Short mmCIF file of C-alpha atoms in Angstrom, two decimals:
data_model
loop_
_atom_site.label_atom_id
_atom_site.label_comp_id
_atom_site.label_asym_id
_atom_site.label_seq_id
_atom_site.Cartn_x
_atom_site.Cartn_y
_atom_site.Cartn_z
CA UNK D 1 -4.82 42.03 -69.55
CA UNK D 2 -4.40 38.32 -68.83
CA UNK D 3 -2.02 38.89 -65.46
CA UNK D 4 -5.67 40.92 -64.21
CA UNK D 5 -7.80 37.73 -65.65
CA UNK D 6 -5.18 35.04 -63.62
CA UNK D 7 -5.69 37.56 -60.82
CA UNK D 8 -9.71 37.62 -60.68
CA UNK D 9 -9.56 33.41 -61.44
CA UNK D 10 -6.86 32.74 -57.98
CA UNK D 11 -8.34 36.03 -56.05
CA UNK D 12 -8.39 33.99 -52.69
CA UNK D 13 -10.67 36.57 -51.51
CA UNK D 14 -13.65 35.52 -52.75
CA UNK D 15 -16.46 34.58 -50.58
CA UNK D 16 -19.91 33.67 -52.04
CA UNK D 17 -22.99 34.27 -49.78
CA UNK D 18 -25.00 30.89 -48.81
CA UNK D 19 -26.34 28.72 -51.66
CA UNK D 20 -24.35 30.70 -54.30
CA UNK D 21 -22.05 28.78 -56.10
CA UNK D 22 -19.07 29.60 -58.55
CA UNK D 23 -17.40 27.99 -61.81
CA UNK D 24 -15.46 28.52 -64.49
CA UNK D 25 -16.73 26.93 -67.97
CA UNK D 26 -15.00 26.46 -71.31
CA UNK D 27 -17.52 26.64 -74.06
CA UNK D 28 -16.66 27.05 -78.18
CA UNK D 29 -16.32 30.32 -78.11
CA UNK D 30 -14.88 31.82 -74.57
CA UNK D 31 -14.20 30.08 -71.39
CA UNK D 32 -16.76 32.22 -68.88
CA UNK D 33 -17.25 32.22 -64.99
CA UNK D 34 -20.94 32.03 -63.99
CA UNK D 35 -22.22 32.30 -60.36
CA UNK D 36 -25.14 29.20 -60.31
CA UNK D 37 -27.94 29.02 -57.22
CA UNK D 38 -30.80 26.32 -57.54
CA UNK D 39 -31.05 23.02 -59.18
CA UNK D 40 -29.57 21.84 -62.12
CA UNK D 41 -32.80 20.81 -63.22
CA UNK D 42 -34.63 23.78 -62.44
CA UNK D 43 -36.24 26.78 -64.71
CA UNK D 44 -33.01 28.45 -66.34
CA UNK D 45 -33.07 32.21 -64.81
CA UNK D 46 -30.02 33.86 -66.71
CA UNK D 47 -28.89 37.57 -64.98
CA UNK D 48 -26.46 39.63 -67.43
CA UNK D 49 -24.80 42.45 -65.87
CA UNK D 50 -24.17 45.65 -67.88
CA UNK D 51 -21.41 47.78 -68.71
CA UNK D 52 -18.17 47.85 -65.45
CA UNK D 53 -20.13 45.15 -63.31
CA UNK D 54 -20.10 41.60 -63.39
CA UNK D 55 -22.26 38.68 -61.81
CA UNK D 56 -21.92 39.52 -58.41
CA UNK D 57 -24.14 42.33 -58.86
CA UNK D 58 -26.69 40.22 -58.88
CA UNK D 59 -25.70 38.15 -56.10
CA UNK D 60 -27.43 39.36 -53.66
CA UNK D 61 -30.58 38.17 -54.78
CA UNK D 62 -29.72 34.41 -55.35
CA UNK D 63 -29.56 33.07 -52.10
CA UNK D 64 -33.82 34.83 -52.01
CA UNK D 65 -34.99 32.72 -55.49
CA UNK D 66 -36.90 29.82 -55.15
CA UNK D 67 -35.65 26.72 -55.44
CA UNK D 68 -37.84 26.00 -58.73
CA UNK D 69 -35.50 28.14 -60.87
CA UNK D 70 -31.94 27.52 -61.75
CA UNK D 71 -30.24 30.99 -61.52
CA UNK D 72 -27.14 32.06 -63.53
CA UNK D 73 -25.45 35.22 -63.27
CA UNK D 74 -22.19 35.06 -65.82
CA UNK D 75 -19.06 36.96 -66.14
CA UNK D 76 -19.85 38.26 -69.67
CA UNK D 77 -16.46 38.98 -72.43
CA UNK D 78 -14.31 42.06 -70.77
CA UNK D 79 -15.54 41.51 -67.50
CA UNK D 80 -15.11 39.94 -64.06
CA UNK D 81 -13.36 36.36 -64.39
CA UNK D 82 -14.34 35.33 -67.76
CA UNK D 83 -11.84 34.89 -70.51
CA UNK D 84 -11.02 38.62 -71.67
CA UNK D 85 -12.16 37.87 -75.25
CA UNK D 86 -12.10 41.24 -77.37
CA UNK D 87 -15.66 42.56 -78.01
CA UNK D 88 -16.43 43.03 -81.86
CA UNK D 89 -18.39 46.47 -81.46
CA UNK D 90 -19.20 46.63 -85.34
CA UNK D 91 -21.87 43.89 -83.50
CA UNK D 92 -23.34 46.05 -81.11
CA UNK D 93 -24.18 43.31 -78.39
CA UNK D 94 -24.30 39.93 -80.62
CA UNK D 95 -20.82 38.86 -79.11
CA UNK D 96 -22.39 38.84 -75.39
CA UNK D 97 -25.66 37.28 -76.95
CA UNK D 98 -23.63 34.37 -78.78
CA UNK D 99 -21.19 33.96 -75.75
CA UNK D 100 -24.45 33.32 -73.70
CA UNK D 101 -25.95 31.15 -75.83
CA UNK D 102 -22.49 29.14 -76.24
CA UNK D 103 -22.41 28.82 -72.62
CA UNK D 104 -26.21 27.60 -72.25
CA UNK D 105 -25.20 24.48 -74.30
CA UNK D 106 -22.36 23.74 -72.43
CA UNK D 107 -24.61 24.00 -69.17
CA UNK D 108 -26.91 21.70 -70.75
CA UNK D 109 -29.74 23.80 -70.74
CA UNK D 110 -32.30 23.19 -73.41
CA UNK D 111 -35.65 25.21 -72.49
CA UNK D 112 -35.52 28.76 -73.30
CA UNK D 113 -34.71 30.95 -70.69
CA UNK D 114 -35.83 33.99 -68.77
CA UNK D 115 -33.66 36.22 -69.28
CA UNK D 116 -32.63 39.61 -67.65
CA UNK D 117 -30.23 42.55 -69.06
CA UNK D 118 -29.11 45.21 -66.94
CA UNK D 119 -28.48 48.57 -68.69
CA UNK D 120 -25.87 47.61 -71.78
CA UNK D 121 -27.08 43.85 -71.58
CA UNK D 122 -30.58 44.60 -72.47
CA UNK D 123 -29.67 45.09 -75.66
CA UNK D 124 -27.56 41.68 -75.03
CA UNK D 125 -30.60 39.66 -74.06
CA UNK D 126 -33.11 41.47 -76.61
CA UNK D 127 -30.25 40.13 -79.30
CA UNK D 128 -30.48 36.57 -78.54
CA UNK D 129 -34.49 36.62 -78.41
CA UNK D 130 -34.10 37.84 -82.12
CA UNK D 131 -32.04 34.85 -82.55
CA UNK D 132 -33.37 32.46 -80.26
CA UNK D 133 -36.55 31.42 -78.45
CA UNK D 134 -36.84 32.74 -74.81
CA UNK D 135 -39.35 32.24 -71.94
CA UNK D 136 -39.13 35.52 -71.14
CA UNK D 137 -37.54 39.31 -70.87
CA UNK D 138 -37.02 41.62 -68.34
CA UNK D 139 -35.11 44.63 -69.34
CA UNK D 140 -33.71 46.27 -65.96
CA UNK D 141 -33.32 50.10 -67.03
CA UNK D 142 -31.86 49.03 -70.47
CA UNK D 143 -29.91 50.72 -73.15
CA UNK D 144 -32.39 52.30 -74.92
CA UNK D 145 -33.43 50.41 -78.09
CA UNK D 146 -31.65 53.19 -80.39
CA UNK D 147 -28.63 52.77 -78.49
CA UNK D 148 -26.54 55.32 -76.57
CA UNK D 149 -25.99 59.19 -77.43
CA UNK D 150 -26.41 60.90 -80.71
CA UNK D 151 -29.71 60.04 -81.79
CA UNK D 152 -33.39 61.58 -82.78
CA UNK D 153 -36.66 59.90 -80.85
CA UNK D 154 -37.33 57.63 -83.91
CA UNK D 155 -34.00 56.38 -84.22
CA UNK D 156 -32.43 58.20 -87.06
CA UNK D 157 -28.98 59.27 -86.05
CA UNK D 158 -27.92 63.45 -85.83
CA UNK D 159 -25.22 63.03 -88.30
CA UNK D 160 -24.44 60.08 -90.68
CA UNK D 161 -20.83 58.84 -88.92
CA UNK D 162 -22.77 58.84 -85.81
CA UNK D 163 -20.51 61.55 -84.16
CA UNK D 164 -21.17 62.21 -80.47
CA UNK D 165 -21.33 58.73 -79.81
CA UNK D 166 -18.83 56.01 -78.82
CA UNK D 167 -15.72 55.28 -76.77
CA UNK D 168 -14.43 58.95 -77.22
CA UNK D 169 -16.74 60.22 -75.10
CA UNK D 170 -15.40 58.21 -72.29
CA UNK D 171 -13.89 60.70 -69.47
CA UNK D 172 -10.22 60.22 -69.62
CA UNK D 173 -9.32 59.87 -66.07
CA UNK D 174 -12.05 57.74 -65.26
CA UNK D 175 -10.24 55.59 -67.74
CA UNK D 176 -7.28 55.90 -65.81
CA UNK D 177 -8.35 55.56 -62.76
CA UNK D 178 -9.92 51.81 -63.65
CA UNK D 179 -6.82 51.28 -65.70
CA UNK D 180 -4.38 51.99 -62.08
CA UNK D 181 -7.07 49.76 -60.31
CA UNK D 182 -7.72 52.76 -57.99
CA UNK D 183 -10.37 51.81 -55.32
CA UNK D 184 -10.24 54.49 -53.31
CA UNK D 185 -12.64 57.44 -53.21
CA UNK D 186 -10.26 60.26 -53.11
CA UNK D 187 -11.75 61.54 -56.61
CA UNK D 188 -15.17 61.97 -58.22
CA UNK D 189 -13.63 59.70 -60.96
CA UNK D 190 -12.62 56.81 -59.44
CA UNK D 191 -15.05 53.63 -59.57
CA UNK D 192 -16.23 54.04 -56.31
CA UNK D 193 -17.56 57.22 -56.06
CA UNK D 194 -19.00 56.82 -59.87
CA UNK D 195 -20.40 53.90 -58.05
CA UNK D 196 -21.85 55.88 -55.27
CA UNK D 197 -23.26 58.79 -57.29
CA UNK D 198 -24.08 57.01 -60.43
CA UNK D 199 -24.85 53.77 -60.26
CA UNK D 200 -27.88 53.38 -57.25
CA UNK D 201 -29.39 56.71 -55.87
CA UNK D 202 -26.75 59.24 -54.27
CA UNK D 203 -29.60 58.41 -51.21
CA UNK D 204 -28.51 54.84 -50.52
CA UNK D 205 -25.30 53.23 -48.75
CA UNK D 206 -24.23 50.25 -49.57
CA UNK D 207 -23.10 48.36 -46.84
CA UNK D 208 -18.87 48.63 -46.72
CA UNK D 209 -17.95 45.35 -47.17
CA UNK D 210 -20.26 45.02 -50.01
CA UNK D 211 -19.33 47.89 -51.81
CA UNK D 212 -15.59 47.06 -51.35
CA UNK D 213 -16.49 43.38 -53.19
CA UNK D 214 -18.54 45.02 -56.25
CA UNK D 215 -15.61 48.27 -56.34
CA UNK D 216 -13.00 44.83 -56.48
CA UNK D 217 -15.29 43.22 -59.26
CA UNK D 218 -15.51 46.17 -61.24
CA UNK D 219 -11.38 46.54 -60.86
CA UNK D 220 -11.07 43.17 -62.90
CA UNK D 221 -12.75 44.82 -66.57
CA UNK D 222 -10.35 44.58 -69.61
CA UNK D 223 -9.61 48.35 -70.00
CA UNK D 224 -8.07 49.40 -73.85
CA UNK D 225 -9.20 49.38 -76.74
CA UNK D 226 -11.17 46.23 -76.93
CA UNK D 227 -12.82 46.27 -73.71
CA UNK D 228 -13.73 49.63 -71.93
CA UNK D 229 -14.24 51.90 -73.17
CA UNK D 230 -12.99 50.98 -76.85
CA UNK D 231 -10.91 52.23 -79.51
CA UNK D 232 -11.43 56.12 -80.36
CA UNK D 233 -12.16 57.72 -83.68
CA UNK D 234 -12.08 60.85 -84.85
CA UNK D 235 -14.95 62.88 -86.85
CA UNK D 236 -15.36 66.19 -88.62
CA UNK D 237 -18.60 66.63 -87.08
CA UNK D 238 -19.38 68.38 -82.99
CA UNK D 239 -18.30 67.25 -80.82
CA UNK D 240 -15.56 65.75 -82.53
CA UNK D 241 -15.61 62.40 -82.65
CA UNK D 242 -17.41 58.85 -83.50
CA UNK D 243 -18.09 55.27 -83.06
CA UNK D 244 -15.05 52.68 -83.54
CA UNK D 245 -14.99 49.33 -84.38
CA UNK D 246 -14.30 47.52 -80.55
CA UNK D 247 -15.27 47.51 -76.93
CA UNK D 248 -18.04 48.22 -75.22
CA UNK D 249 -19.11 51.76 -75.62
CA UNK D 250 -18.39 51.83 -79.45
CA UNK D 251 -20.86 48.23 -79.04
CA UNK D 252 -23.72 50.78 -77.58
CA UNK D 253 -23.68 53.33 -80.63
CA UNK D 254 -26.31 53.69 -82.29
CA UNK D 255 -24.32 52.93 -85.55
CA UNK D 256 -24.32 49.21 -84.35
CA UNK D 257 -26.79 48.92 -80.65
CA UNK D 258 -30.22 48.99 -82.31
CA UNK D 259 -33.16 46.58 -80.42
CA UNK D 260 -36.63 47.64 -81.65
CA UNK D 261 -36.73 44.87 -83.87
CA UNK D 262 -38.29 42.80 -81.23
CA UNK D 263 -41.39 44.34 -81.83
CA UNK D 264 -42.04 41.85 -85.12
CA UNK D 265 -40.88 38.73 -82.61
CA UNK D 266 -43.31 36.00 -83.06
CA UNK D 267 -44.20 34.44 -80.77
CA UNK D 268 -43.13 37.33 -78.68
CA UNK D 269 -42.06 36.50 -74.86
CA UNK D 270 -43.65 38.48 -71.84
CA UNK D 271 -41.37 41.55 -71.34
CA UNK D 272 -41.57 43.14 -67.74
CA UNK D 273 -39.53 46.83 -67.52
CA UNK D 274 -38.45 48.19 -64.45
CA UNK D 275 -36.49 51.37 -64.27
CA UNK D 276 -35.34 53.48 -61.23
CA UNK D 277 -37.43 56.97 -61.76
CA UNK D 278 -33.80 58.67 -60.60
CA UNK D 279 -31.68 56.95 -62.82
CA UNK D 280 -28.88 59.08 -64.31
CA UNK D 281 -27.29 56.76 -66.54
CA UNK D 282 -30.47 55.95 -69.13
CA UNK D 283 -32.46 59.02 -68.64
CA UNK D 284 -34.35 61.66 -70.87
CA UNK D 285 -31.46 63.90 -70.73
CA UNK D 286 -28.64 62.15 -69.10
CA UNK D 287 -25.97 64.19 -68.58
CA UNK D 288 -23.83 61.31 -69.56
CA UNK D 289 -24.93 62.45 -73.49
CA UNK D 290 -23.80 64.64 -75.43
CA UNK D 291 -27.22 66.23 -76.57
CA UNK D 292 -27.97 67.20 -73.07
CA UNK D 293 -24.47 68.13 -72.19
CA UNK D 294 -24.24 70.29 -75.10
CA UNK D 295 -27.35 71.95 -74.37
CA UNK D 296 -26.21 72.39 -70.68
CA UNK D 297 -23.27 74.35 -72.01
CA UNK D 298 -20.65 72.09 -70.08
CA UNK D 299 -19.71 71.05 -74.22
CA UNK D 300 -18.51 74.30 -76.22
CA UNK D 301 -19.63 74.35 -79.77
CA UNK D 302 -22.94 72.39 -79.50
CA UNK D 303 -24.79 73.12 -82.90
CA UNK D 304 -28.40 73.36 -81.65
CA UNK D 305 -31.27 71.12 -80.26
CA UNK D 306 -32.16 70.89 -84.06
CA UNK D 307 -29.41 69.42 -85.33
CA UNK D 308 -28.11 68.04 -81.93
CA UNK D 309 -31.06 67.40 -79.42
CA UNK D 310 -30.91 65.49 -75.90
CA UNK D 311 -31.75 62.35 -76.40
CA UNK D 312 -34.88 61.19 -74.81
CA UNK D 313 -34.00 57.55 -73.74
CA UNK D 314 -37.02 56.75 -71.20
CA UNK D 315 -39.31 58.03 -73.83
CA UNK D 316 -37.35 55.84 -76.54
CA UNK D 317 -38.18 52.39 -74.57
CA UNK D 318 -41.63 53.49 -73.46
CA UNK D 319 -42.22 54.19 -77.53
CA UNK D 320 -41.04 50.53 -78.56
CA UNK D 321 -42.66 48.69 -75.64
CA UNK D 322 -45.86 50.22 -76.32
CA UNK D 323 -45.58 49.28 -80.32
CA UNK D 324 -44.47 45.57 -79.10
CA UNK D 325 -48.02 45.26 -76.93
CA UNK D 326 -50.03 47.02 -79.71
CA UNK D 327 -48.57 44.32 -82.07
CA UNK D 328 -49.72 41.73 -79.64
CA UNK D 329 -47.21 41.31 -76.47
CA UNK D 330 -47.73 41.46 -72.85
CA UNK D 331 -45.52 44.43 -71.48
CA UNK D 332 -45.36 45.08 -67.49
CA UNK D 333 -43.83 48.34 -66.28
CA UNK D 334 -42.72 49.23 -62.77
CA UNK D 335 -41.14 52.41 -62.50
CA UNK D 336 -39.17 52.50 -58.90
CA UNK D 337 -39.30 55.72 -57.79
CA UNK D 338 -36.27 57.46 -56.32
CA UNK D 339 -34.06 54.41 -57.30
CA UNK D 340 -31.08 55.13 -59.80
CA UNK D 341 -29.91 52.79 -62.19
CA UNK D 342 -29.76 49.50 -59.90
CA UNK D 343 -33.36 49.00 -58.74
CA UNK D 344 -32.34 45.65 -57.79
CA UNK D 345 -29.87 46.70 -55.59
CA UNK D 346 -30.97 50.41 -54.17
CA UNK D 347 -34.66 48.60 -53.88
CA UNK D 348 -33.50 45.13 -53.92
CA UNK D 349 -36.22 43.97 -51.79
CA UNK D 350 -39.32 45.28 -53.94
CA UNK D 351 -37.60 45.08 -57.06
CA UNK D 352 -37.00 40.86 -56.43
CA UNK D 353 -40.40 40.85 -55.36
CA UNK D 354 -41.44 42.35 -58.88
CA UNK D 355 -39.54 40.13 -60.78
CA UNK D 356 -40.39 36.72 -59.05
CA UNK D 357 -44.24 37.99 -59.60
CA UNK D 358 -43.54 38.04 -63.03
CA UNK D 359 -41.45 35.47 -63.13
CA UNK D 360 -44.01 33.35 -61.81
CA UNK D 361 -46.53 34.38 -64.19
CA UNK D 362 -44.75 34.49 -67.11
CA UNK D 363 -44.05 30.67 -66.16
CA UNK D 364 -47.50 29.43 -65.34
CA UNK D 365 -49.29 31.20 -68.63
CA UNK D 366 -51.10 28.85 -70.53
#
C-alpha cells in the first residue's frame, strides 16, 4: 500500500495540461494531493471524483474555467496520490466529506463552495452540505440517495443485514486485476476495458494517451480491505452476503450511504443534476445490482421481485430532487443523452457548458 502511494507521489511521468497545477497538502486529518487551476482568490469550485478515479478525471476541463473561479479537483482517501488513509465505511461517505472540509481550511478557503460529486462522491458532497454551508451542488450521475444495491424505491432495505449489498459483490478478478496493476486490455476485467465499456458510452474513444494517464491513475487505488472494494461479510440471506465495516463499496450500502436528508437543508443550495441517459453504472436496473441481476437469471437463487426487486436508482434521485424543490429548492436537470456515466468526459464539451451556466447563476442569485 504505501510503496504504490511513494510511487504515485515520485511518478516522473506526470504531465499536467496548461494552467493546471499540482500539490500535495498536509491537513489534520490526511495529507491529500489536489490538482488547483485559477486564482487563489477566486470562487472555490471543488470537483470530487467517485469510486477507481481520481482528480485527473476532471482535468480536462480546468484549463476551459474561467478565471473567476478557483478550481480544485483532490485525490480523495484510497485514491490517486493522497495519503492511503483507511475509509471508515460504518460512515458511508463522512470520511471523504470531513477529509474535504479538513483540506478547505488548510487551503484557506472560507466561502462555501460549489461543489461537485461524481457517482460515489455525490453522496460525499451531499454529506458535507448536511454539515456545512455550500454555494452550491451539482450531483454528476450520483449514488443514488438510498445508496447502492439491495434496496426498495422508498429506501427501506430488502432484508434487515442489508444482504446483496457491499464489497462482496465486487467481481473477484476485477479485484485482481487492479490489485497486479494490469493495464492492459487483454480481459473484459481489467481497468481498461471496464473503463471503455463502463465508465463513458461503449460509443466514445478516448484519445490513447489520455486513456493510458486515467488507466495509470486508476492503477494507484488502495486495493484490500480498507480501500476497494472493502472487507467481505457473510449473510444467511440471497445472495449470500452483506455490508462490512471498511472501504468503499461497504461505504455505498445502503446500511450506511443514505443522502435524502438534504431535502430539510435550510437554506438549501441550488442543486443542478446531470446524468448520461446510457449510464450503466447508476441506472434503473443496472446490471451492476443484484436485483436486476437476479432477475436476469445471471444470479441462481434470486427470491423474487417481491422480496428482491431491481433497484430503480434514476427514479430514486428524480423522487428526492423533486421533494427538495417542492420543499422550496431550485433543482436543474440535464439528462445527456447517449452519454454513460462520465457526461463530463464522453460530452465534455456540453456538459462544461451546463455546469458553468449554472455555475454562473447559482453565483450571481440575489
Amino acid at each position: 500500500m504505501l510503496d504504490r502511494y511513494d510511487r504515485g507521489l515520485h511518478d516522473q511521468r506526470v504531465t499536467l495540461l496548461p494552467g493546471v497545477r499540482s500539490r500535495t497538502v498536509d491537513t489534520d486529518r490526511i495529507r491529500m494531493h489536489v490538482l488547483e487551476s485559477g486564482p487563489d482568490d477566486g470562487i472555490p469550485v471543488v470537483l470530487v471524483h467517485g469510486n477507481l478515479s481520481t482528480g485527473r478525471f476532471f482535468e480536462h476541463l480546468m484549463p476551459h474555467v474561467p478565471d473567476r473561479y478557483r478550481v480544485l479537483a483532490p485525490d480523495m482517501r484510497s485514491f490517486g496520490r493522497s495519503e492511503p488513509a483507511p475509509l471508515d465505511a460504518t460512515r458511508g461517505l463522512a470520511d471523504w466529506a470531513d477529509d474535504l472540509d479538513a483540506l478547505l481550511r488548510a487551503l484557506g478557503v472560507d466561502a462555501p463552495p460549489h461543489l461537485t460529486g461524481w457517482s460515489t462522491a455525490g453522496a460525499a458532497i451531499t454529506r458535507f452540505a448536511l454539515d456545512r454551508p455550500v454555494a452550491s451542488l451539482t450531483l454528476l450521475d450520483p449514488v443514488s440517495p438510498f445508496g447502492y444495491g439491495a434496496v426498495r424505491r422508498d429506501g427501506t432495505p430488502v432484508f434487515d443485514d442489508h444482504a446483496g449489498s457491499g464489497a462482496g459483490g465486487t467481481n473477484p478478478e476485477v479485484v485482481s486485476r487492479l490489485a497486479s496493476g494490469d493495464s492492459s486490455d487483454e480481459s473484459p476485467f481489467s481497468i481498461r476495458s471496464v473503463m471503455r465499456s463502463s465508465y463513458w458510452s461503449p460509443s466514445f474513444t478516448l484519445p490513447a494517451d489520455r486513456e493510458d494517464v486515467l488507466v495509470d491513475e486508476v492503477l494507484l487505488s488502495v486495493i484490500g480491505d480498507g480501500g476497494y472494494p472493502g472487507d467481505r461479510a457473510a449473510s444467511p440471506n440471497w445472495p449470500g452476503f452483506g455490508p462490512g465495516t471498511s472501504g468503499i463499496l461497504n461505504a455505498l450500502s445502503p446500511k450506511y450511504c443514505r443522502w435524502d436528508a438534504i431535502v430539510g437543508l435550510g437554506p438549501k443550495p441550488p442543486i443542478l443534476w446531470t446524468h448520461g441517459t446510457a449510464d450503466l453504472v447508476v441506472a434503473d436496473g443496472s446490471m451492476l445490482e443484484f436485483g436486476t441481476l437476479g432477475a436476469a437469471g445471471v444470479v441462481p437463487g434470486w427470491p423474487g421481485a417481491e422480496v428482491f426487486p431491481p433497484q430503480p436508482m434514476v427514479t430514486q434521485i428524480r423522487d428526492v430532487l423533486e421533494r427538495y424543490a417542492a420543499a422550496g429548492g431550485l433543482v436543474r436537470i440535464e439528462m445527456f443523452d447517449g452519454s454513460g456515466h462520465g457526461p463530463h468526459v464522453d460530452a465534455a464539451e456540453h456538459w462544461l457548458t451546463v455546469f458553468l451556466d449554472f455555475l454562473a447563476g447559482a453565483v450571481d442569485q440575489p
